[in-house]
PDB file of C-alpha atoms in Angstrom:
ATOM      1  CA  MET A   1      12.273  10.849 -49.749  1.00  0.00           C
ATOM      2  CA  ALA A   2      12.291   8.350 -53.012  1.00  0.00           C
ATOM      3  CA  SER A   3       9.583   8.296 -55.001  1.00  0.00           C
ATOM      4  CA  ALA A   4       7.853   6.026 -57.512  1.00  0.00           C
ATOM      5  CA  ALA A   5       7.179   8.732 -59.379  1.00  0.00           C
ATOM      6  CA  GLY A   6      10.805   8.763 -60.332  1.00  0.00           C
ATOM      7  CA  LEU A   7      11.278   5.752 -61.425  1.00  0.00           C
ATOM      8  CA  ASP A   8       8.123   4.209 -62.603  1.00  0.00           C
ATOM      9  CA  HIS A   9       6.201   5.260 -65.853  1.00  0.00           C
ATOM     10  CA  PRO A  10       1.640   5.543 -66.152  1.00  0.00           C
ATOM     11  CA  ILE A  11       1.963   2.634 -67.914  1.00  0.00           C
ATOM     12  CA  PHE A  12       4.265   0.035 -65.955  1.00  0.00           C
ATOM     13  CA  THR A  13       2.483   1.210 -62.831  1.00  0.00           C
ATOM     14  CA  GLU A  14      -0.891   0.699 -64.289  1.00  0.00           C
ATOM     15  CA  SER A  15       0.249  -2.496 -65.878  1.00  0.00           C
ATOM     16  CA  ILE A  16       1.570  -3.877 -62.470  1.00  0.00           C
ATOM     17  CA  GLN A  17      -1.886  -3.016 -61.102  1.00  0.00           C
ATOM     18  CA  ARG A  18      -3.542  -5.366 -63.794  1.00  0.00           C
ATOM     19  CA  ILE A  19      -1.080  -8.283 -63.505  1.00  0.00           C
ATOM     20  CA  GLN A  20      -1.836  -8.144 -59.115  1.00  0.00           C
ATOM     21  CA  ALA A  21      -6.041  -8.359 -60.224  1.00  0.00           C
ATOM     22  CA  LEU A  22      -4.610 -10.778 -62.399  1.00  0.00           C
ATOM     23  CA  LEU A  23      -2.513 -13.465 -60.315  1.00  0.00           C
ATOM     24  CA  GLY A  24      -4.398 -12.756 -56.771  1.00  0.00           C
ATOM     25  CA  PRO A  25      -3.162 -13.583 -53.810  1.00  0.00           C
ATOM     26  CA  THR A  26      -0.030 -15.297 -54.002  1.00  0.00           C
ATOM     27  CA  GLY A  27       1.422 -15.429 -50.168  1.00  0.00           C
ATOM     28  CA  LEU A  28       4.944 -14.116 -51.173  1.00  0.00           C
ATOM     29  CA  PRO A  29       6.980 -11.224 -49.255  1.00  0.00           C
ATOM     30  CA  LEU A  30       7.080  -7.743 -50.776  1.00  0.00           C
ATOM     31  CA  LEU A  31      10.535  -7.807 -52.593  1.00  0.00           C
ATOM     32  CA  GLU A  32       9.816 -11.645 -54.045  1.00  0.00           C
ATOM     33  CA  GLN A  33       6.572 -10.575 -55.296  1.00  0.00           C
ATOM     34  CA  GLU A  34       7.752  -7.420 -57.172  1.00  0.00           C
ATOM     35  CA  VAL A  35       9.998  -9.915 -59.123  1.00  0.00           C
ATOM     36  CA  LEU A  36       7.053 -11.782 -60.170  1.00  0.00           C
ATOM     37  CA  GLU A  37       5.324  -9.035 -60.999  1.00  0.00           C
ATOM     38  CA  ARG A  38       8.542  -7.358 -63.177  1.00  0.00           C
ATOM     39  CA  LEU A  39       9.399 -10.237 -65.108  1.00  0.00           C
ATOM     40  CA  ILE A  40       5.743 -11.091 -65.502  1.00  0.00           C
ATOM     41  CA  HIS A  41       5.290  -7.389 -67.012  1.00  0.00           C
ATOM     42  CA  SER A  42       8.598  -7.869 -68.639  1.00  0.00           C
ATOM     43  CA  SER A  43       7.081 -11.396 -70.414  1.00  0.00           C
ATOM     44  CA  GLY A  44       3.612 -10.457 -71.352  1.00  0.00           C
ATOM     45  CA  ASP A  45       3.605 -14.662 -69.602  1.00  0.00           C
ATOM     46  CA  PRO A  46       1.768 -14.863 -66.400  1.00  0.00           C
ATOM     47  CA  ALA A  47       2.455 -18.602 -66.925  1.00  0.00           C
ATOM     48  CA  LEU A  48       6.275 -17.241 -65.125  1.00  0.00           C
ATOM     49  CA  ALA A  49       4.807 -17.503 -61.907  1.00  0.00           C
ATOM     50  CA  PRO A  50       5.511 -21.696 -61.237  1.00  0.00           C
ATOM     51  CA  LEU A  51       8.701 -21.256 -62.220  1.00  0.00           C
ATOM     52  CA  LEU A  52      10.401 -19.068 -60.169  1.00  0.00           C
ATOM     53  CA  ARG A  53      12.598 -19.970 -57.108  1.00  0.00           C
ATOM     54  CA  PHE A  54      13.992 -17.621 -54.424  1.00  0.00           C
ATOM     55  CA  THR A  55      16.360 -19.228 -51.104  1.00  0.00           C
ATOM     56  CA  SER A  56      15.144 -17.440 -48.001  1.00  0.00           C
ATOM     57  CA  GLY A  57      16.669 -14.447 -47.415  1.00  0.00           C
ATOM     58  CA  ALA A  58      18.367 -13.115 -51.119  1.00  0.00           C
ATOM     59  CA  CYS A  59      16.445 -10.322 -52.359  1.00  0.00           C
ATOM     60  CA  LYS A  60      16.627  -8.500 -49.280  1.00  0.00           C
ATOM     61  CA  ALA A  61      20.580  -9.605 -48.922  1.00  0.00           C
ATOM     62  CA  ALA A  62      21.008  -8.451 -52.424  1.00  0.00           C
ATOM     63  CA  SER A  63      18.917  -5.151 -52.110  1.00  0.00           C
ATOM     64  CA  ARG A  64      20.867  -4.476 -49.442  1.00  0.00           C
ATOM     65  CA  ALA A  65      24.323  -4.992 -51.466  1.00  0.00           C
ATOM     66  CA  LEU A  66      23.227  -2.976 -54.187  1.00  0.00           C
ATOM     67  CA  ALA A  67      21.579  -0.398 -52.008  1.00  0.00           C
ATOM     68  CA  GLN A  68      25.949  -0.609 -51.187  1.00  0.00           C
ATOM     69  CA  GLY A  69      27.148  -0.127 -54.454  1.00  0.00           C
ATOM     70  CA  ALA A  70      27.589  -4.143 -55.144  1.00  0.00           C
ATOM     71  CA  VAL A  71      29.337  -3.864 -58.559  1.00  0.00           C
ATOM     72  CA  ILE A  72      26.991  -5.893 -61.368  1.00  0.00           C
ATOM     73  CA  LEU A  73      27.765  -8.605 -63.575  1.00  0.00           C
ATOM     74  CA  THR A  74      26.024 -10.310 -66.304  1.00  0.00           C
ATOM     75  CA  ASP A  75      27.496 -13.416 -69.392  1.00  0.00           C
ATOM     76  CA  THR A  76      25.377 -10.558 -72.086  1.00  0.00           C
ATOM     77  CA  ALA A  77      26.334  -7.613 -73.638  1.00  0.00           C
ATOM     78  CA  MET A  78      22.252  -7.647 -73.688  1.00  0.00           C
ATOM     79  CA  ALA A  79      21.702  -8.111 -69.875  1.00  0.00           C
ATOM     80  CA  ALA A  80      23.679  -5.473 -68.969  1.00  0.00           C
ATOM     81  CA  ALA A  81      22.122  -2.884 -71.622  1.00  0.00           C
ATOM     82  CA  ALA A  82      18.650  -3.893 -69.577  1.00  0.00           C
ATOM     83  CA  VAL A  83      20.018  -3.077 -66.305  1.00  0.00           C
ATOM     84  CA  ALA A  84      21.945  -0.204 -66.458  1.00  0.00           C
ATOM     85  CA  PRO A  85      19.551   2.702 -67.137  1.00  0.00           C
ATOM     86  CA  MET A  86      18.425   1.319 -63.578  1.00  0.00           C
ATOM     87  CA  ALA A  87      21.095   1.095 -61.892  1.00  0.00           C
ATOM     88  CA  ALA A  88      22.680   4.559 -63.017  1.00  0.00           C
ATOM     89  CA  ARG A  89      18.456   6.134 -61.587  1.00  0.00           C
ATOM     90  CA  THR A  90      19.182   4.713 -58.490  1.00  0.00           C
ATOM     91  CA  PHE A  91      22.834   3.904 -56.801  1.00  0.00           C
ATOM     92  CA  ALA A  92      25.010   3.629 -59.900  1.00  0.00           C
ATOM     93  CA  ASN A  93      26.067   0.429 -59.650  1.00  0.00           C
ATOM     94  CA  PRO A  94      29.354  -0.518 -62.080  1.00  0.00           C
ATOM     95  CA  VAL A  95      27.461  -2.697 -64.715  1.00  0.00           C
ATOM     96  CA  HIS A  96      29.743  -4.858 -66.849  1.00  0.00           C
ATOM     97  CA  SER A  97      29.513  -8.032 -69.229  1.00  0.00           C
ATOM     98  CA  VAL A  98      31.836 -10.164 -68.308  1.00  0.00           C
ATOM     99  CA  LEU A  99      32.377 -11.136 -72.124  1.00  0.00           C
ATOM    100  CA  GLN A 100      35.061  -7.635 -71.347  1.00  0.00           C
ATOM    101  CA  TRP A 101      37.225 -10.066 -69.853  1.00  0.00           C
ATOM    102  CA  ALA A 102      36.946 -12.592 -72.853  1.00  0.00           C
ATOM    103  CA  PRO A 103      38.876 -13.550 -75.521  1.00  0.00           C
ATOM    104  CA  GLU A 104      37.786 -12.743 -79.331  1.00  0.00           C
ATOM    105  CA  LEU A 105      37.398 -16.396 -79.615  1.00  0.00           C
ATOM    106  CA  ALA A 106      36.650 -19.538 -76.894  1.00  0.00           C
ATOM    107  CA  PRO A 107      39.199 -22.362 -77.538  1.00  0.00           C
ATOM    108  CA  GLU A 108      37.605 -25.677 -79.042  1.00  0.00           C
ATOM    109  CA  GLY A 109      35.155 -26.961 -76.293  1.00  0.00           C
ATOM    110  CA  GLN A 110      35.295 -23.381 -74.246  1.00  0.00           C
ATOM    111  CA  THR A 111      32.643 -20.809 -74.207  1.00  0.00           C
ATOM    112  CA  ARG A 112      33.703 -16.855 -74.352  1.00  0.00           C
ATOM    113  CA  ALA A 113      31.271 -15.759 -71.628  1.00  0.00           C
ATOM    114  CA  ALA A 114      32.934 -18.794 -69.268  1.00  0.00           C
ATOM    115  CA  LEU A 115      36.006 -17.870 -69.815  1.00  0.00           C
ATOM    116  CA  GLY A 116      35.371 -14.324 -69.188  1.00  0.00           C
ATOM    117  CA  MET A 117      32.986 -15.529 -66.302  1.00  0.00           C
ATOM    118  CA  ALA A 118      36.464 -16.936 -64.870  1.00  0.00           C
ATOM    119  CA  ALA A 119      37.951 -13.232 -65.445  1.00  0.00           C
ATOM    120  CA  ALA A 120      35.162 -11.003 -63.784  1.00  0.00           C
ATOM    121  CA  LEU A 121      34.908 -13.231 -61.049  1.00  0.00           C
ATOM    122  CA  ARG A 122      37.899 -12.430 -59.753  1.00  0.00           C
ATOM    123  CA  ALA A 123      38.162  -9.082 -60.668  1.00  0.00           C
ATOM    124  CA  TYR A 124      34.904  -8.371 -58.181  1.00  0.00           C
ATOM    125  CA  PRO A 125      34.474 -11.210 -56.235  1.00  0.00           C
ATOM    126  CA  GLY A 126      31.194 -10.556 -54.045  1.00  0.00           C
ATOM    127  CA  ALA A 127      28.913  -9.042 -56.830  1.00  0.00           C
ATOM    128  CA  VAL A 128      25.326  -9.548 -58.065  1.00  0.00           C
ATOM    129  CA  VAL A 129      25.730 -11.762 -61.065  1.00  0.00           C
ATOM    130  CA  LEU A 130      23.016 -11.695 -64.084  1.00  0.00           C
ATOM    131  CA  ILE A 131      23.050 -15.331 -66.321  1.00  0.00           C
ATOM    132  CA  GLY A 132      20.486 -14.995 -68.661  1.00  0.00           C
ATOM    133  CA  SER A 133      21.855 -16.892 -72.051  1.00  0.00           C
ATOM    134  CA  ALA A 134      24.611 -18.674 -70.706  1.00  0.00           C
ATOM    135  CA  PRO A 135      24.582 -22.047 -68.923  1.00  0.00           C
ATOM    136  CA  THR A 136      28.107 -22.519 -69.311  1.00  0.00           C
ATOM    137  CA  ALA A 137      28.925 -19.485 -67.758  1.00  0.00           C
ATOM    138  CA  LEU A 138      26.605 -20.302 -64.750  1.00  0.00           C
ATOM    139  CA  ASP A 139      28.442 -23.597 -64.634  1.00  0.00           C
ATOM    140  CA  LEU A 140      31.777 -22.176 -64.058  1.00  0.00           C
ATOM    141  CA  LEU A 141      30.343 -19.885 -61.239  1.00  0.00           C
ATOM    142  CA  LEU A 142      29.231 -22.846 -59.801  1.00  0.00           C
ATOM    143  CA  ASN A 143      32.555 -24.468 -60.141  1.00  0.00           C
ATOM    144  CA  ARG A 144      34.765 -21.781 -58.903  1.00  0.00           C
ATOM    145  CA  VAL A 145      32.203 -21.484 -55.616  1.00  0.00           C
ATOM    146  CA  ALA A 146      32.660 -25.098 -55.157  1.00  0.00           C
ATOM    147  CA  GLN A 147      36.479 -25.028 -55.358  1.00  0.00           C
ATOM    148  CA  GLY A 148      36.697 -21.972 -52.120  1.00  0.00           C
ATOM    149  CA  ASP A 149      36.020 -19.019 -54.525  1.00  0.00           C
ATOM    150  CA  GLN A 150      33.882 -15.834 -52.233  1.00  0.00           C
ATOM    151  CA  ALA A 151      29.829 -16.722 -53.049  1.00  0.00           C
ATOM    152  CA  PRO A 152      28.187 -13.885 -55.422  1.00  0.00           C
ATOM    153  CA  ALA A 153      25.699 -11.937 -53.205  1.00  0.00           C
ATOM    154  CA  LEU A 154      23.422 -13.086 -55.202  1.00  0.00           C
ATOM    155  CA  VAL A 155      22.819 -15.319 -58.663  1.00  0.00           C
ATOM    156  CA  ILE A 156      19.760 -14.810 -60.823  1.00  0.00           C
ATOM    157  CA  GLY A 157      20.344 -17.833 -63.013  1.00  0.00           C
ATOM    158  CA  MET A 158      17.698 -18.108 -65.801  1.00  0.00           C
ATOM    159  CA  PRO A 159      19.649 -19.016 -68.828  1.00  0.00           C
ATOM    160  CA  VAL A 160      17.307 -19.246 -71.993  1.00  0.00           C
ATOM    161  CA  GLY A 161      17.295 -23.000 -73.993  1.00  0.00           C
ATOM    162  CA  PHE A 162      17.561 -26.053 -74.432  1.00  0.00           C
ATOM    163  CA  VAL A 163      21.293 -27.557 -74.353  1.00  0.00           C
ATOM    164  CA  GLY A 164      22.889 -27.402 -70.572  1.00  0.00           C
ATOM    165  CA  VAL A 165      20.044 -25.579 -69.387  1.00  0.00           C
ATOM    166  CA  ALA A 166      18.385 -27.369 -67.043  1.00  0.00           C
ATOM    167  CA  GLU A 167      20.909 -28.941 -65.789  1.00  0.00           C
ATOM    168  CA  SER A 168      22.267 -26.130 -64.560  1.00  0.00           C
ATOM    169  CA  LYS A 169      19.640 -24.710 -63.157  1.00  0.00           C
ATOM    170  CA  ARG A 170      19.457 -28.452 -60.887  1.00  0.00           C
ATOM    171  CA  ARG A 171      23.683 -27.602 -60.347  1.00  0.00           C
ATOM    172  CA  LEU A 172      22.210 -24.209 -58.733  1.00  0.00           C
ATOM    173  CA  ALA A 173      19.638 -24.929 -56.991  1.00  0.00           C
ATOM    174  CA  ALA A 174      21.410 -27.405 -55.165  1.00  0.00           C
ATOM    175  CA  SER A 175      24.363 -25.450 -54.400  1.00  0.00           C
ATOM    176  CA  GLY A 176      22.650 -23.037 -52.181  1.00  0.00           C
ATOM    177  CA  LEU A 177      23.884 -20.421 -52.828  1.00  0.00           C
ATOM    178  CA  PRO A 178      21.687 -17.118 -53.136  1.00  0.00           C
ATOM    179  CA  GLN A 179      19.587 -17.101 -55.793  1.00  0.00           C
ATOM    180  CA  ILE A 180      16.580 -16.543 -57.867  1.00  0.00           C
ATOM    181  CA  ARG A 181      16.257 -18.740 -60.890  1.00  0.00           C
ATOM    182  CA  LEU A 182      13.546 -20.369 -63.429  1.00  0.00           C
ATOM    183  CA  GLU A 183      12.975 -23.621 -63.788  1.00  0.00           C
ATOM    184  CA  GLY A 184      12.684 -25.487 -66.680  1.00  0.00           C
ATOM    185  CA  SER A 185      13.831 -23.802 -70.394  1.00  0.00           C
ATOM    186  CA  ARG A 186      12.584 -20.031 -70.027  1.00  0.00           C
ATOM    187  CA  GLY A 187      14.964 -17.253 -69.177  1.00  0.00           C
ATOM    188  CA  GLY A 188      16.766 -14.813 -70.964  1.00  0.00           C
ATOM    189  CA  ALA A 189      18.273 -11.295 -70.746  1.00  0.00           C
ATOM    190  CA  GLY A 190      15.147  -9.522 -70.662  1.00  0.00           C
ATOM    191  CA  LEU A 191      13.565 -11.791 -67.856  1.00  0.00           C
ATOM    192  CA  ALA A 192      16.808 -11.910 -65.588  1.00  0.00           C
ATOM    193  CA  GLY A 193      17.211  -7.795 -65.759  1.00  0.00           C
ATOM    194  CA  ALA A 194      14.351  -7.372 -65.181  1.00  0.00           C
ATOM    195  CA  ALA A 195      14.988  -9.257 -61.758  1.00  0.00           C
ATOM    196  CA  LEU A 196      17.552  -7.152 -61.256  1.00  0.00           C
ATOM    197  CA  ASN A 197      15.485  -3.928 -61.769  1.00  0.00           C
ATOM    198  CA  ALA A 198      12.809  -5.346 -59.785  1.00  0.00           C
ATOM    199  CA  LEU A 199      15.385  -5.260 -56.693  1.00  0.00           C
ATOM    200  CA  LEU A 200      17.137  -2.092 -57.850  1.00  0.00           C
ATOM    201  CA  ARG A 201      13.626  -0.268 -57.735  1.00  0.00           C
ATOM    202  CA  ARG A 202      12.619  -1.764 -54.058  1.00  0.00           C
ATOM    203  CA  ALA A 203      15.609  -1.042 -51.787  1.00  0.00           C
ATOM    204  CA  TRP A 204      15.924   2.821 -54.607  1.00  0.00           C
ATOM    205  CA  LEU A 205      12.080   3.445 -52.583  1.00  0.00           C
ATOM    206  CA  ASP A 206      13.025   1.931 -49.243  1.00  0.00           C
ATOM    207  CA  GLN A 207      16.023   4.238 -49.064  1.00  0.00           C
ATOM    208  CA  SER A 208      14.304   7.294 -47.480  1.00  0.00           C
ATOM    209  CA  HIS A 209      12.891   4.802 -44.033  1.00  0.00           C
ATOM    210  CA  ASP A 210      16.934   3.958 -43.290  1.00  0.00           C
ATOM    211  CA  VAL A 211      17.548   7.659 -43.017  1.00  0.00           C
TER     212      VAL A 211
END
C-alpha cells in the first residue's frame, strides 16, 4: 500500500500543517487543495491562493492519466528537473523538456520553446504539459489545439513575467482546456513543477484504493 511516509519529509509534513492552519477553510476539493498547499510551500507566498484557477475535473482526469504513465512535457529543463524526481518515485512517467526538439538558434521573431513545443506535441499528443517560463510555448499549444490537434491531458499554465504572459493566460482561460493556471504575472518553473508534483503524489497515495 502506498504511504505518504515514503514520499514526504517530516519538514514538508509540518510545513503543510502550518499552511493549512494559515489558510483556514478554502472549500476546495482535496486535489485542488493539495495543489494550492504545495504551491504555497514552494513559494512561501500565501498570497498565491486567490490567483489559482482550475477547470472542473481537470485535476482528477490528469491524476488518472499520470497514474497510467502519461508523458510529461515541460517548457524548460528547469521545470523538467523539478518534476523528474517525483515522477521517478511514483509512476516512472517519462519527462521531457520541449527544448530537446528545439533548434540551437530560433529564427527571428520565434522562440526555441515554441518551436520545441510544436515538435513535442506531435511526438506526444495527449501529454501533460507544464509551462512555467515561456508564454510563446503556451500560445503555440493553444494555436495547435484550435487548429484541431489533440488536446493535452492537462495544461499547467504558469508562465512568469510581464511580456505576453497575461495575454497567454487569458487565452488559456478562454480555451476550455483542462488546466491549472496562476493569474497575473506570477509563475515559474518551480511553481509549475510543484502543481504537477502534488498531482503525482496524490495519485500515488490513492492507488491502493483502486486495487
